Coordinates of C-alpha atoms and ligand atoms in Angstrom, one line a residue:
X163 CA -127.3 -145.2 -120.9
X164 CA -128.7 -148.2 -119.1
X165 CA -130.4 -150.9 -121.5
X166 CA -132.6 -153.8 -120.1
X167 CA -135.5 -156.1 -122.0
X168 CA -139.0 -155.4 -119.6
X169 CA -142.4 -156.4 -119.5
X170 CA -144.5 -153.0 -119.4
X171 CA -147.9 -152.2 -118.4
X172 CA -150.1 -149.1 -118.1
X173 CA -151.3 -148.1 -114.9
X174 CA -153.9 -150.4 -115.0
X175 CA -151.8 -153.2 -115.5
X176 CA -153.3 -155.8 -118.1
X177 CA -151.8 -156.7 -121.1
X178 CA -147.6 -156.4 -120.5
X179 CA -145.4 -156.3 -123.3
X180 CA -142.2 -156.8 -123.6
X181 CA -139.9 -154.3 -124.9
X182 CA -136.2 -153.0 -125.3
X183 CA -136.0 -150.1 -122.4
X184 CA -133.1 -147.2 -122.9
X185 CA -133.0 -145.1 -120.5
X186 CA -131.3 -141.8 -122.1
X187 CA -129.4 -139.6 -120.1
X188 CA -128.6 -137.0 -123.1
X189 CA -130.4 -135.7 -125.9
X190 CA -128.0 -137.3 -127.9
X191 CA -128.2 -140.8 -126.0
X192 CA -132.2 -140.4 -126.9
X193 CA -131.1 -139.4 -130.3
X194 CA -129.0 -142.9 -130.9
X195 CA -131.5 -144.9 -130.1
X196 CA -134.3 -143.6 -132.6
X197 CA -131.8 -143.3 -135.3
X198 CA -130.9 -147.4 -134.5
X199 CA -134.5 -148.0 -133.3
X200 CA -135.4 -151.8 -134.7
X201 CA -138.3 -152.8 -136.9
X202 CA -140.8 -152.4 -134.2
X203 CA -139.6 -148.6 -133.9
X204 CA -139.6 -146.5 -130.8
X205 CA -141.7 -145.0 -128.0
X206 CA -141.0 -142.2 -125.2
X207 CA -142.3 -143.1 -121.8
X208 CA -142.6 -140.9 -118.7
X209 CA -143.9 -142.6 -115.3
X210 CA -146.3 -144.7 -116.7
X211 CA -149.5 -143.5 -115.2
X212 CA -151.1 -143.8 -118.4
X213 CA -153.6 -146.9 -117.7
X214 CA -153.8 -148.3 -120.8
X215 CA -151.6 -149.6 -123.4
X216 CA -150.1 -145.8 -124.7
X217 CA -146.8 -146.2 -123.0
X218 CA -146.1 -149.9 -124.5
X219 CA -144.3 -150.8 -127.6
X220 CA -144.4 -154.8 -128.2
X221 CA -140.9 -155.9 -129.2
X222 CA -139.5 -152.5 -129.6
X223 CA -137.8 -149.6 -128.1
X224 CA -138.9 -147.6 -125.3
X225 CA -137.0 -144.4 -124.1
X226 CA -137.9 -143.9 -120.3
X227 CA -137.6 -140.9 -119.9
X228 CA -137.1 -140.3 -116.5
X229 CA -133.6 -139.5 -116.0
X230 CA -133.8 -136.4 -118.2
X231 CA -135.5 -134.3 -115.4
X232 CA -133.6 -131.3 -114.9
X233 CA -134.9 -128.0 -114.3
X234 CA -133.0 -125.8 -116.5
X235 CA -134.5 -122.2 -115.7
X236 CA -137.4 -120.4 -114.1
X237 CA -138.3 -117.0 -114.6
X238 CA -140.6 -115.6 -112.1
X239 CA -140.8 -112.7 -114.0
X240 CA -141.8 -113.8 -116.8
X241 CA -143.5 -116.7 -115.3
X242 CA -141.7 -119.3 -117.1
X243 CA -139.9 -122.5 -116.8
X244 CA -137.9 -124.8 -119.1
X245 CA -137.9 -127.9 -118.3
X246 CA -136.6 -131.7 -119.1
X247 CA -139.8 -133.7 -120.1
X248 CA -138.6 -136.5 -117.7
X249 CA -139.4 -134.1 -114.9
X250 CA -142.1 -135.0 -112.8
X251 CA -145.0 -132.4 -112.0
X252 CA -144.2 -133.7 -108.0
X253 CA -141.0 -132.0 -108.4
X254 CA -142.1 -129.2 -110.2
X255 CA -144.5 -128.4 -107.7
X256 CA -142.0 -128.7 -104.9
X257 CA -139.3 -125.9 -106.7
X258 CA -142.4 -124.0 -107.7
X259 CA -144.3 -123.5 -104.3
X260 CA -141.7 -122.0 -102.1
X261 CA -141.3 -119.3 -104.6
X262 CA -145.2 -118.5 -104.5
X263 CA -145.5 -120.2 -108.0
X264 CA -148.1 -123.4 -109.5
X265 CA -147.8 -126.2 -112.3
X266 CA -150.4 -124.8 -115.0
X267 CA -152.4 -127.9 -115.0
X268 CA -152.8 -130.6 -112.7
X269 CA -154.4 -134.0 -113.1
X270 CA -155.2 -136.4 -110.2
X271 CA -152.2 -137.5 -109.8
X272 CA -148.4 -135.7 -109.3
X273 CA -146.6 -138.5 -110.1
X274 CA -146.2 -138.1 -113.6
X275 CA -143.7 -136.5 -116.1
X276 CA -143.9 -133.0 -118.3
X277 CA -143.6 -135.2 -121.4
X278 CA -146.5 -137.5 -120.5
X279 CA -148.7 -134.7 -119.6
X280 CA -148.2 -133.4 -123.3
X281 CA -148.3 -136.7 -124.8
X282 CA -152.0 -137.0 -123.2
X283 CA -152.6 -133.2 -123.2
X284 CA -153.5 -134.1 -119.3
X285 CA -156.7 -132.2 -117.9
X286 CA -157.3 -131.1 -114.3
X287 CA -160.3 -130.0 -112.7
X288 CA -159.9 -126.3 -113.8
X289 CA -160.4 -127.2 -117.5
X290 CA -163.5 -124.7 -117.8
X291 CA -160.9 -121.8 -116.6
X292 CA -157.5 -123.4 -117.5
X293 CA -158.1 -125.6 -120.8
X294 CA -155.3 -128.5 -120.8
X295 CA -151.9 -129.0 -120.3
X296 CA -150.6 -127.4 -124.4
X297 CA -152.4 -124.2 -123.6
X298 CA -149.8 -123.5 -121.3
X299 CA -146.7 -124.6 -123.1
X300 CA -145.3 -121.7 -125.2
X301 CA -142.2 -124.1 -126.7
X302 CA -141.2 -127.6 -126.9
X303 CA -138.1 -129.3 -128.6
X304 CA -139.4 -132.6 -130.1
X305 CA -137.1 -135.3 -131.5
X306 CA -138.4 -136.1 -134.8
X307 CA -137.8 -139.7 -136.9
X308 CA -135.1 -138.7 -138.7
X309 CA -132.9 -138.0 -135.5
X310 CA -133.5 -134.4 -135.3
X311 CA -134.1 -132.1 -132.5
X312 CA -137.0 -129.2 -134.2
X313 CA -138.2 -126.1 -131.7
X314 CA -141.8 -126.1 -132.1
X315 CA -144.3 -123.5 -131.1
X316 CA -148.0 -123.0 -130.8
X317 CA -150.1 -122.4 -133.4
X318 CA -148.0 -124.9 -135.7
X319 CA -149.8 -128.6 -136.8
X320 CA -146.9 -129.9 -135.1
X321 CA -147.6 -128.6 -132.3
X322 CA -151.2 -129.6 -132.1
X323 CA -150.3 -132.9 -133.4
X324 CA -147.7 -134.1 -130.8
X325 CA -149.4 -132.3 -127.8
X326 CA -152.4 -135.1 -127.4
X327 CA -150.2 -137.1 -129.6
X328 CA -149.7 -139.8 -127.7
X329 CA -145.9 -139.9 -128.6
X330 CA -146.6 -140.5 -132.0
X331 CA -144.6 -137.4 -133.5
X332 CA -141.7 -137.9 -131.9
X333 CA -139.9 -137.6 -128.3
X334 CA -140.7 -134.5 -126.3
X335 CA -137.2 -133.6 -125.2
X336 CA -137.9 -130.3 -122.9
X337 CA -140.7 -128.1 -122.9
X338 CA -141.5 -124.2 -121.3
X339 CA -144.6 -123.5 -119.5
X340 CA -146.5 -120.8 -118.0
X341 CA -147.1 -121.1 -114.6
X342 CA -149.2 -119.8 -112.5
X343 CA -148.8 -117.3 -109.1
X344 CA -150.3 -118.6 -105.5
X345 CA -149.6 -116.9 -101.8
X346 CA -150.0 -120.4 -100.1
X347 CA -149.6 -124.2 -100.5
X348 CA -152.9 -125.0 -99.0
X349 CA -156.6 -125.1 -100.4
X350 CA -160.1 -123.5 -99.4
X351 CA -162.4 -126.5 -100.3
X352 CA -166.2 -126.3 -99.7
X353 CA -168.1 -129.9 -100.2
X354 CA -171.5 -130.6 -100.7
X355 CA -173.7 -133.9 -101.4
X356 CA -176.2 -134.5 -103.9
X357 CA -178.9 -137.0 -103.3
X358 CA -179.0 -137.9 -107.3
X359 CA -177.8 -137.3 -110.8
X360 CA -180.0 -134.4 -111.0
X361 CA -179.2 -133.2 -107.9
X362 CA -175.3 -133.3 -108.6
X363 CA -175.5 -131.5 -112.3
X364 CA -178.0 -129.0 -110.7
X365 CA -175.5 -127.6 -108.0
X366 CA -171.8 -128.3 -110.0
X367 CA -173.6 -125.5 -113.2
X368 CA -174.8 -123.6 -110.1
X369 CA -171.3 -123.8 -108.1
X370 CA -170.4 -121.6 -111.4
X371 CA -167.3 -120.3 -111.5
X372 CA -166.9 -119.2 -107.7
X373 CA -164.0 -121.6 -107.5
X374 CA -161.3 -122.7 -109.9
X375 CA -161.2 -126.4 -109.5
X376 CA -164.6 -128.9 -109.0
X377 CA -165.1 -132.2 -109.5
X378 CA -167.3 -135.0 -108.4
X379 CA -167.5 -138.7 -106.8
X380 CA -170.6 -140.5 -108.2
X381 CA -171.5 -143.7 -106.5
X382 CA -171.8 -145.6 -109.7
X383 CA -173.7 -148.6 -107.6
X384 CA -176.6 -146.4 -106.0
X385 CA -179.9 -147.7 -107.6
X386 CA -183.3 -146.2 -107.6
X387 CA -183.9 -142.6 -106.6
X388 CA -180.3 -142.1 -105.6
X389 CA -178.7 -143.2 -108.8
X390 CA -176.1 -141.1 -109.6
X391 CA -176.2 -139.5 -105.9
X392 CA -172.4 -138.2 -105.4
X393 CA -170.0 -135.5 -103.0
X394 CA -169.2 -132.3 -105.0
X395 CA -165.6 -130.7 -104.3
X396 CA -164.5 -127.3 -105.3
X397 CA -161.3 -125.3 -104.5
X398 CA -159.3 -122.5 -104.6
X399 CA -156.0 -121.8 -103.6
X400 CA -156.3 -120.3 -100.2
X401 CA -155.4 -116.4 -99.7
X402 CA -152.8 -115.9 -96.7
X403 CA -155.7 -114.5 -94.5
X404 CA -157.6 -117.4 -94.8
X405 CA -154.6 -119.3 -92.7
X406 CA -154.4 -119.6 -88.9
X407 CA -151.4 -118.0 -87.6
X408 CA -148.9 -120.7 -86.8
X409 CA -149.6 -121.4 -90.9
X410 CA -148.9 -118.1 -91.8
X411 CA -145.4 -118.1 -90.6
X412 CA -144.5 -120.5 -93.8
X413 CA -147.5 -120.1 -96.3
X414 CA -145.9 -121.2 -98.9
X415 CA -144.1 -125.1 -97.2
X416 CA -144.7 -128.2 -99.2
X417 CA -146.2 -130.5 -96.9
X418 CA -146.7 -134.0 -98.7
X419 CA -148.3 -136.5 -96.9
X420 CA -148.4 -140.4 -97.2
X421 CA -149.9 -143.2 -96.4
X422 CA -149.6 -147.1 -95.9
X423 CA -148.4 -149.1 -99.1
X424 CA -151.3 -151.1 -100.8
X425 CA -150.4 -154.7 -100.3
X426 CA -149.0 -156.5 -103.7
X427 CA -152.2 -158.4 -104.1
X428 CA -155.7 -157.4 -102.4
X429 CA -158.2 -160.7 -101.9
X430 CA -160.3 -160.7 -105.2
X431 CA -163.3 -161.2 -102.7
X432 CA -162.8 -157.5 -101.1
X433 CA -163.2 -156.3 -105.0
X434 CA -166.8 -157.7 -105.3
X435 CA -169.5 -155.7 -105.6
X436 CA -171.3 -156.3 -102.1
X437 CA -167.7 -155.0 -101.0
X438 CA -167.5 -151.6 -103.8
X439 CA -171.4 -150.9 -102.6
X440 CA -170.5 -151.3 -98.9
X441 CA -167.2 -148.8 -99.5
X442 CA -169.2 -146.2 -101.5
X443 CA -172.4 -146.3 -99.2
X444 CA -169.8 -145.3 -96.5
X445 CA -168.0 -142.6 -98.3
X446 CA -171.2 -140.9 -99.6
X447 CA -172.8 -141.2 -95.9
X448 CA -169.0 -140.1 -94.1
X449 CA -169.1 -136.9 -96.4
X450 CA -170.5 -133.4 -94.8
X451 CA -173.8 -132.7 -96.6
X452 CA -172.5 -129.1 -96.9
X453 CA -169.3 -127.9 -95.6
X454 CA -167.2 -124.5 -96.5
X455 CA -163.8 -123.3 -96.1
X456 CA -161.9 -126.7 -95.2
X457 CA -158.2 -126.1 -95.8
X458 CA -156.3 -129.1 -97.3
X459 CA -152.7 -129.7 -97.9
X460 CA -152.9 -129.2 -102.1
X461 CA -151.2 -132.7 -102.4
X462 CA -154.5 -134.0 -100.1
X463 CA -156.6 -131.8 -102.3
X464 CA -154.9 -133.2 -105.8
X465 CA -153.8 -135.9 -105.3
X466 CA -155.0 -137.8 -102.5
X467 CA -154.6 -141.2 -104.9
X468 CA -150.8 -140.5 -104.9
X469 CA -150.3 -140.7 -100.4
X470 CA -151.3 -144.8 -101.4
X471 CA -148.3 -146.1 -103.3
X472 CA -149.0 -149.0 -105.1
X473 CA -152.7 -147.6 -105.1
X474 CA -152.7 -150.0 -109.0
X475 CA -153.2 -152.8 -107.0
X476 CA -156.5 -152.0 -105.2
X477 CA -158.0 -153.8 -107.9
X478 CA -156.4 -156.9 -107.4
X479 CA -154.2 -159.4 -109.8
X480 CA -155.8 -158.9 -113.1
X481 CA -155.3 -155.0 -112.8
X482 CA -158.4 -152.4 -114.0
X483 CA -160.0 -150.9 -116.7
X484 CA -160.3 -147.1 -116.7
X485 CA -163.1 -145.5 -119.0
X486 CA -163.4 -142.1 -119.4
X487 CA -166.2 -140.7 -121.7
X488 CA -167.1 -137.1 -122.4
X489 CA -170.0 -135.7 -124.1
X490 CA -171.4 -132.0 -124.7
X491 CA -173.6 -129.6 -123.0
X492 CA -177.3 -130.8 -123.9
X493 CA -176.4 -134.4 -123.7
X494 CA -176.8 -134.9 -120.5
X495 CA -179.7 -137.7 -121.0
X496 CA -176.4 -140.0 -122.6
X497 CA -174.6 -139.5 -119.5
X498 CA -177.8 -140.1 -117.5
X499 CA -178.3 -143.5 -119.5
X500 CA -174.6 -144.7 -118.7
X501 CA -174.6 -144.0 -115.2
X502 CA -177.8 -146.1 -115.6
X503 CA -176.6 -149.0 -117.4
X504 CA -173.5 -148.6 -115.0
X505 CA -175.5 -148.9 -112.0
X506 CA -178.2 -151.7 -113.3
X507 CA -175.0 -153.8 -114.5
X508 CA -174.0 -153.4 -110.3
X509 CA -170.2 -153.8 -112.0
X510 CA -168.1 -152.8 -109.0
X511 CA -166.9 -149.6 -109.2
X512 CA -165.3 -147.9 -106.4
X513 CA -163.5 -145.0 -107.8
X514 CA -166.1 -142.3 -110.6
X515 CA -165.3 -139.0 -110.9
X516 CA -167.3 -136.4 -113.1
X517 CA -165.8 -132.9 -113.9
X518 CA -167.1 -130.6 -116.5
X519 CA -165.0 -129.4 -119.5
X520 CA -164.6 -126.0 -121.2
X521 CA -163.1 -124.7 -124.6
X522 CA -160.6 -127.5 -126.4
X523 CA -157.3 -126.9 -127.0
X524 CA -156.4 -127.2 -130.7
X525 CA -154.4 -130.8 -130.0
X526 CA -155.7 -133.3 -132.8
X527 CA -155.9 -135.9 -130.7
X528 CA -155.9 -133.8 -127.2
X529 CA -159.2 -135.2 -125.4
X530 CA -161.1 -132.9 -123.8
X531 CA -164.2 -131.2 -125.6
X532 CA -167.2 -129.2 -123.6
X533 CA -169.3 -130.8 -121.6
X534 CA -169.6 -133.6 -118.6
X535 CA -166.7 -135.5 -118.2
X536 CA -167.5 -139.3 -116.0
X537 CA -163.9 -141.4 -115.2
X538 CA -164.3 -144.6 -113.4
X539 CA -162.5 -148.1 -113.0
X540 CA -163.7 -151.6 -113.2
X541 CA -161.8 -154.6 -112.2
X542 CA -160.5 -155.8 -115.4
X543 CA -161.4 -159.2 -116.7
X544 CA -165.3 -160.2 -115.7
X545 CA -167.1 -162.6 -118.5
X546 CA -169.1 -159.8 -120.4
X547 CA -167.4 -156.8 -119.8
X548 CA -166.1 -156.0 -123.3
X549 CA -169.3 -156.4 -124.6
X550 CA -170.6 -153.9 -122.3
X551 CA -167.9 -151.5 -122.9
X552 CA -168.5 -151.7 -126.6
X553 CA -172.2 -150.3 -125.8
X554 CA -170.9 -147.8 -123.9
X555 CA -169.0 -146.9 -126.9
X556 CA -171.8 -146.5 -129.0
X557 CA -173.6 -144.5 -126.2
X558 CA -171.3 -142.3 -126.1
X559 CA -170.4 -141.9 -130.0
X560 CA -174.0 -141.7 -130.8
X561 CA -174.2 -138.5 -128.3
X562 CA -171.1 -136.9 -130.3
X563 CA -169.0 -137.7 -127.6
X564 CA -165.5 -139.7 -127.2
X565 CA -163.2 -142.0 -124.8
X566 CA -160.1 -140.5 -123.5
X567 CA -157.2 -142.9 -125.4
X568 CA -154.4 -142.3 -122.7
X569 CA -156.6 -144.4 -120.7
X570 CA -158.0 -146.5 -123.0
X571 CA -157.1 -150.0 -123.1
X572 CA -159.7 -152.0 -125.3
X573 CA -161.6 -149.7 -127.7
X574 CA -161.6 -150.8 -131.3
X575 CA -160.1 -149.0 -134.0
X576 CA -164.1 -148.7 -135.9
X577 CA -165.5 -146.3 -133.1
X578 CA -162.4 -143.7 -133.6
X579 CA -162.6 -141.5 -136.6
X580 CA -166.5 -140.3 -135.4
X581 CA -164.8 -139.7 -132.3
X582 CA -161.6 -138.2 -133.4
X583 CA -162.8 -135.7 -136.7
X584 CA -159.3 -134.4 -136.5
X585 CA -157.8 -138.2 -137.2
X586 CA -157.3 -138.1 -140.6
X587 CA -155.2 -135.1 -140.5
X588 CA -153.0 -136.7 -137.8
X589 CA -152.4 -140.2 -139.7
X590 CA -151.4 -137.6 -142.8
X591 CA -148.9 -135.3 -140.5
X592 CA -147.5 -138.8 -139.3
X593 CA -146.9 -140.6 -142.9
X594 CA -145.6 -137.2 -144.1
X595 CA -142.7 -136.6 -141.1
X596 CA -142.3 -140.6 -140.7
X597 CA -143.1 -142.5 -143.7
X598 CA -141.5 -145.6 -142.1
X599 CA -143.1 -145.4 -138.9
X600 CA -140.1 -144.9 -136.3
X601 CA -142.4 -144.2 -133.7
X602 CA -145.4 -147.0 -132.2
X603 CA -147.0 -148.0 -129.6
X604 CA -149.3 -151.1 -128.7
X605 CA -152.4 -148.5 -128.9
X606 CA -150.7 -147.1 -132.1
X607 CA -150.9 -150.7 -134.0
X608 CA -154.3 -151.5 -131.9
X609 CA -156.3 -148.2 -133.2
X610 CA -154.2 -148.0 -136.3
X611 CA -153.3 -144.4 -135.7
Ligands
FAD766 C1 -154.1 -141.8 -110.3 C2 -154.2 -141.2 -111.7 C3 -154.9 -140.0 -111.9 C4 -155.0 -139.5 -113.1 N1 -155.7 -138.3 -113.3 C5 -155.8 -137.7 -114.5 C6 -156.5 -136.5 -114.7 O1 -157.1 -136.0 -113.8 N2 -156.5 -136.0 -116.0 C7 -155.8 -136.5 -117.0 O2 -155.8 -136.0 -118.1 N3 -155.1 -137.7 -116.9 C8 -155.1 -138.3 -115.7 N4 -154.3 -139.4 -115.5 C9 -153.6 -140.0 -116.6 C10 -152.2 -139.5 -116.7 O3 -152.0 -138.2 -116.2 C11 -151.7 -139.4 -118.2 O4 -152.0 -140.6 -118.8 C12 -150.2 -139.0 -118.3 O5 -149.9 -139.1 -119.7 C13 -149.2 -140.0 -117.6 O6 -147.9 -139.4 -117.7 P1 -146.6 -140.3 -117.7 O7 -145.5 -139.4 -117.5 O8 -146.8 -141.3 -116.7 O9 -146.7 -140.8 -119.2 P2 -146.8 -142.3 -119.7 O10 -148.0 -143.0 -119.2 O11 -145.5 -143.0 -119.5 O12 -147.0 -142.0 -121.3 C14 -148.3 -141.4 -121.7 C15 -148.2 -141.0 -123.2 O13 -147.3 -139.9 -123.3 C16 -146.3 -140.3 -124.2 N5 -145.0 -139.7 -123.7 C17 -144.5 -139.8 -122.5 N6 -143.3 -139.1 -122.4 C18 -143.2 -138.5 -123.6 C19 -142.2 -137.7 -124.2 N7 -141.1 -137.3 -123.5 N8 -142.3 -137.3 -125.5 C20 -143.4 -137.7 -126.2 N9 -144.4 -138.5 -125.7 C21 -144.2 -138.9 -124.4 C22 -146.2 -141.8 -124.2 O14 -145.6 -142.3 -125.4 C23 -147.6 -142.2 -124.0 O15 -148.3 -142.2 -125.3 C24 -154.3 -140.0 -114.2 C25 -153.5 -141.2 -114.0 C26 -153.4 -141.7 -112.7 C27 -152.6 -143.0 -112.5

């Protein structure tokens, strides 16, 4: 097992720490190092696409887990597979699709590992159909404080404590999930614009359920009539007839696609906001005002963010903040008022996505809730900026609503519980399994969970 001392960031990268890294090969390589985890404890980490600080452990350990990413079985018939949690959903996507078979849940981005995507109970832009990532795990074998290895199963409060749990219940060591059948590997995508926020809530309900993944781009900087004017997306996986013939002949092919490296620093004056308005004036004017049937590669579809690598650094040397709010049916006038503030502030956003949420998953801490989700990045740093992020807080708290904490990276621990109702019962699960608090994280100590 390979052992080095690192400074770690989230995705977003602000705040590094510096921590022990083991990289575990075995379950019980993983197992040594909780058992003879320091002080500071221990903390599993996947890829680290998490943006904030839920990957981080100051002064401790961290497991990466990334070399425990074997496949061990897949049953088409029963349309299962077992997996390593270091596996990647990339990989399982390219041994699923030549065998007509899909992840169960995809976020924005491929490049990120089974364990992280139960650690954040990850959502994708099915949630309405498809709930998150737990729903579709029937099993997982967690490593617990005291070294070890339990089977847990739905329906359990360990289970709904450690999927959404941020990796405070212990290391996710493999997992089985459902997956899902498809006839090809590309997308049927029909796009439309909206001229305003109105506009854009009015045709996403009315899109209905017609396709199984939408989502959004707002142009967070449009002022005036068009504020909150964006490009609605929806998709389904494409039937074989809808594929010319030269496609048909292998429907089922992963064809990735990528594209130039982002430079290891972008000039902070392209990040401005003259330069974010400019960049989302031409998006929203380059996208069809109504277009149907387009078919896209599903890694162009999904994760278009993941052909840029190095896409962190867009935003510069002092990294980004990503906020992520959602808040209910019937409270859309909060999510009005915050694309307001967001757009009278002119902070420069050049990536906003809104997607719209169904049914939660019983995870404690799993984020999703029903109603409007809005996710966008801000250069990090800006005199000001916390302030305004605290307001946004209260916004969104006062509409019953709450941040998504695997991206958070600066909300303070007062604004949580009336978030979070389930928190107590999580901070009671965790004293009760580890009294002495093997596992931690920077966000852990930060938000005292
Ligand atoms: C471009 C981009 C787009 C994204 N889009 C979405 C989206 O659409 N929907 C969404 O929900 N999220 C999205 N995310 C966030 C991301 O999917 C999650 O934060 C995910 O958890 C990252 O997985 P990871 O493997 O990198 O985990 P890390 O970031 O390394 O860890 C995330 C959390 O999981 C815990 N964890 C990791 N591995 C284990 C394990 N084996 N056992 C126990 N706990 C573990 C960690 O302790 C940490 O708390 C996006 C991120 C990026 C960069």
């Amino acid at each position: 097992m390979s052992v080095d001392t690192v400074s770690l960031t989230g995705w977003g990268r602000t705040a590094p720490t510096t921590a022990l890294r083991f990289r575990p090969r075995s379950h019980e390589e993983a197992a040594a190092v909780v058992r003879g985890r320091g002080p500071r404890g221990a903390l599993a980490r996947g890829l680290g696409r998490s943006h904030g600080d839920a990957a981080q452990n100051a002064g401790g350990s961290v497991l990466d887990m990334t070399a425990l990413d074997r496949i061990h079985s897949i049953d088409t018939r029963t349309g299962t597979v077992v997996c390593d949690a270091g596996v990647s959903l990339r990989r399982l996507m390219e041994v699923l699709l030549p065998l007509g078979r899909f992840v169960p849940v995809t976020p924005s981005t491929g490049r990120i590992t089974v364990g992280g995507a139960i650690g954040a109970d990850v959502h994708g832009r099915d949630h309405r159909l498809s709930g998150s990532f737990s729903r579709h795990v029937s099993a997982l074998e967690l490593l617990t404080a005291d070294g070890e290895v339990r089977t847990v199963l739905p329906g359990t409060d360990l289970f709904d404590a450690t999927t959404g749990g941020l990796g405070l219940t212990g290391v996710v060591l493999t997992a089985t999930l459902r997956f899902e059948p498809v006839t090809t590997s590309l997308m049927s995508v029909d796009t439309q614009r909206a001229g305003d926020l109105d506009d854009l809530l009015a045709r996403f309900t009315a899109a209905g359920d017609r396709h199984r993944y939408a989502s959004a781009r707002i142009d967070l900087l449009a002022r005036g009539r068009a504020t909150g004017r964006g490009v609605l997306t929806q998709g389904s996986h494409a039937p074989l007839q809808a594929l010319p013939a030269h496609a048909r002949r292998t429907p089922l092919a992963f064809r990735p696609g990528l594209l130039p490296a982002v430079p290891a620093f972008v000039p902070e004056r392209l990040l401005g906001r003259t330069s974010a308005a400019l960049f989302n004036e031409l998006r929203h004017r380059g996208a069809p005002r109504s277009r149907t049937g387009e078919l896209q590669r599903i890694t162009t579809f999904f994760h278009a963010l993941d052909g840029v690598p190095h896409g962190n650094r867009l935003h510069g040397r002092c990294g980004f903040v990503r906020y992520e709010f959602v808040v209910g049916y019937g409270q859309e006038e909060a999510l009005r008022r915050v694309v307001e503030r967001i757009s009278r502030h002119r902070h420069p956003s050049f990536l906003a996505v809104l997607k719209r949420f169904g049914d939660a998953d019983p995870g404690w801490l799993s984020f999703p809730v029903p109603g409007w989700s809005l996710a966008f990045d801000l250069p990090a740093g800006p005199p000001g900026q916390g302030r305004f992020l605290d307001g946004l807080d209260e916004e969104v708290a006062a509409a019953g609503g709450r941040v998504c904490l695997a991206k958070d990276s600066r909300l303070r621990p007062g604004a949580l519980a009336a978030m979070y109702p389930r928190l107590a019962g999580f901070r009671a699960l965790r004293a009760e399994l580890d009294p002495g608090g093997a596992f931690r994280s920077d966000l852990s100590r930060r938000l005292s969970l």
